[in-house]
CSV table of C-alpha atoms in Angstrom, one decimal:
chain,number,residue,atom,x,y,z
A,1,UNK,CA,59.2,-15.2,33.6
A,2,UNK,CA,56.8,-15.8,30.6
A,3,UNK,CA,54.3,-13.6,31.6
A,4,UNK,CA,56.6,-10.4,31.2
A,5,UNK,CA,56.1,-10.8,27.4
A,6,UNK,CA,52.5,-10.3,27.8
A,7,UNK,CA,52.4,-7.7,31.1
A,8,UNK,CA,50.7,-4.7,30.3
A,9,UNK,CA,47.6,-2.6,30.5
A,10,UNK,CA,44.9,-5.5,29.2
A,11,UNK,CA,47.2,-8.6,31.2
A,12,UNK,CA,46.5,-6.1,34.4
A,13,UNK,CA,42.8,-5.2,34.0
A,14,UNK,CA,42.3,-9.2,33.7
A,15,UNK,CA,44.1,-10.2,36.7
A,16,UNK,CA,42.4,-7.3,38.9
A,17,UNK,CA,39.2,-8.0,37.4
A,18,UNK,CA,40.1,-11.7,38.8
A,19,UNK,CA,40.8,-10.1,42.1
A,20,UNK,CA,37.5,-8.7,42.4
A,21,UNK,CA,35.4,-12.0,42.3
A,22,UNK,CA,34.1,-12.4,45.6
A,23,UNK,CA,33.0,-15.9,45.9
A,24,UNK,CA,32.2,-19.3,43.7
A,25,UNK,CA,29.5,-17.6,42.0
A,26,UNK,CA,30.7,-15.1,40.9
A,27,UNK,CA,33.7,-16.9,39.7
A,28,UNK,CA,31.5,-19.5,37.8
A,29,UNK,CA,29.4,-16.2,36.3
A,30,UNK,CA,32.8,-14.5,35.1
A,31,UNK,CA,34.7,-17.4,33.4
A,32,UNK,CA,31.2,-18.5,32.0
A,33,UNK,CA,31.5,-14.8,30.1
A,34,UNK,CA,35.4,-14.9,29.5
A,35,UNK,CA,35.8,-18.3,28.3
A,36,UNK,CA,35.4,-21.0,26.4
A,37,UNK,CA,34.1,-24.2,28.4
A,38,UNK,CA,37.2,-26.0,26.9
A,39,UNK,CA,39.8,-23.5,28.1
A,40,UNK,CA,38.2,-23.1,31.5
A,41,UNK,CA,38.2,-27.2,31.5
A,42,UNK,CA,42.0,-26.9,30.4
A,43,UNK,CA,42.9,-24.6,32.8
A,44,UNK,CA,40.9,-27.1,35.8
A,45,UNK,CA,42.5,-29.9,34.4
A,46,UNK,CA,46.3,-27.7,34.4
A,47,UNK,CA,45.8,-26.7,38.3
A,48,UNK,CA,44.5,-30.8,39.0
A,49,UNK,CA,47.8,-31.7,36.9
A,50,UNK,CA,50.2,-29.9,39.2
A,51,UNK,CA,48.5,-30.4,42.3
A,52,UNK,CA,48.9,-34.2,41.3
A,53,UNK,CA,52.5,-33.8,40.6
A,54,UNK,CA,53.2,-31.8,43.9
A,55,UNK,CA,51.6,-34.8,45.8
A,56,UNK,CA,54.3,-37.1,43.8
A,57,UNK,CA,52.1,-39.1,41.6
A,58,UNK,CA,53.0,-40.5,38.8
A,59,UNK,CA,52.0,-39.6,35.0
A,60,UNK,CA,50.4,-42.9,34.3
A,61,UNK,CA,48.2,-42.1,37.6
A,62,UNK,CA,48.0,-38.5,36.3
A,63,UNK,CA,46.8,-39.5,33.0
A,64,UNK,CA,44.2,-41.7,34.1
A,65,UNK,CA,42.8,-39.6,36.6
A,66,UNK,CA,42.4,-36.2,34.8
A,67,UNK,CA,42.5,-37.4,31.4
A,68,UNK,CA,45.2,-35.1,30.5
A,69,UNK,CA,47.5,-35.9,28.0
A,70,UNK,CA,51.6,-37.1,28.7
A,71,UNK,CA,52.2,-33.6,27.1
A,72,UNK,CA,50.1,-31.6,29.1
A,73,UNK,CA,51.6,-33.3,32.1
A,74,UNK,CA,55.3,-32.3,31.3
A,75,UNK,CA,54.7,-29.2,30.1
A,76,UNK,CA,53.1,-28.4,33.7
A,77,UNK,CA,55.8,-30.5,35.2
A,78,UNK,CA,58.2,-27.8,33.6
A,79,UNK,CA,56.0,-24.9,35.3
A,80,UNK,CA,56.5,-26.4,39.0
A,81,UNK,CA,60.1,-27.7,39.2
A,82,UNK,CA,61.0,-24.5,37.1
A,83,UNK,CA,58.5,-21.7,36.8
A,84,UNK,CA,57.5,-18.4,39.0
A,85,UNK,CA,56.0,-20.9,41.8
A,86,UNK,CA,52.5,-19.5,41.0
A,87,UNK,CA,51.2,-23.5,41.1
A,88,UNK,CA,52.9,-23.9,44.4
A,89,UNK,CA,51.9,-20.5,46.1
A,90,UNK,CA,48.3,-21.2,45.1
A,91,UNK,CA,48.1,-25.0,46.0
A,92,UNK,CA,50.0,-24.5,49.1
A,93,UNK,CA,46.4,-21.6,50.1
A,94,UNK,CA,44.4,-23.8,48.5
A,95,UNK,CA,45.7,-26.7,51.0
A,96,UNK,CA,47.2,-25.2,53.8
A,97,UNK,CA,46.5,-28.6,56.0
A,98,UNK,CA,48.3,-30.8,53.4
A,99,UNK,CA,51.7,-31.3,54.9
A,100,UNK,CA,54.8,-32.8,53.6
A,101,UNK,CA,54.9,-36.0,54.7
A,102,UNK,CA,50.8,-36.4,54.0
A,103,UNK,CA,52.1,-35.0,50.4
A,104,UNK,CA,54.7,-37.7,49.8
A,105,UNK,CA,52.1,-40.9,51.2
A,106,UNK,CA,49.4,-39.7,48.4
């Protein structure tokens, strides 16, 4: 795992403090302090890139949809066939309704 070169004390206090958020708002009212607009537009863009993938389109469809850039696209390609499985764990609570077979026809 990547993250285990960055786990510790700071990494920890970030990912509770994400815990905490209890709705949209609050979400919107924390990343608008933490970050950048671009990085919290990357990061939307990442999460749209690899729900995309999951549902089988393709990078030209990927591209034109979300803007996001062949490299961008493969590098999160890399993350889902061969990462922790943080994308699918999250898409797959994000979308419990969206089944196989509905994946594949999208």
């Amino acid at each position: 795992m990547q993250i285990d070169k960055i786990r510790g004390h700071q990494t920890d206090q970030l990912f509770k403090a994400m815990l905490e958020l209890k709705d949209l708002d609050e979400c919107y009212e924390f990343f608008d302090d933490l970050v950048t607009i671009s990085e919290l537009q990357s990061l939307a863009q990442r999460l749209e890139v690899a729900q995309m993938l999951m549902m089988k389109k393709t990078y030209d469809k990927i591209q034109g949809e979300t803007g996001a850039s062949t490299a961008t696209i493969s590098r999160v390609r890399r993350c889902v066939d061969y990462g922790s499985g943080g994308y699918g764990k999250v898409l797959g609570r994000l979308y419990p309704q969206v089944d196989e077979e509905e994946v594949e026809n999208k």
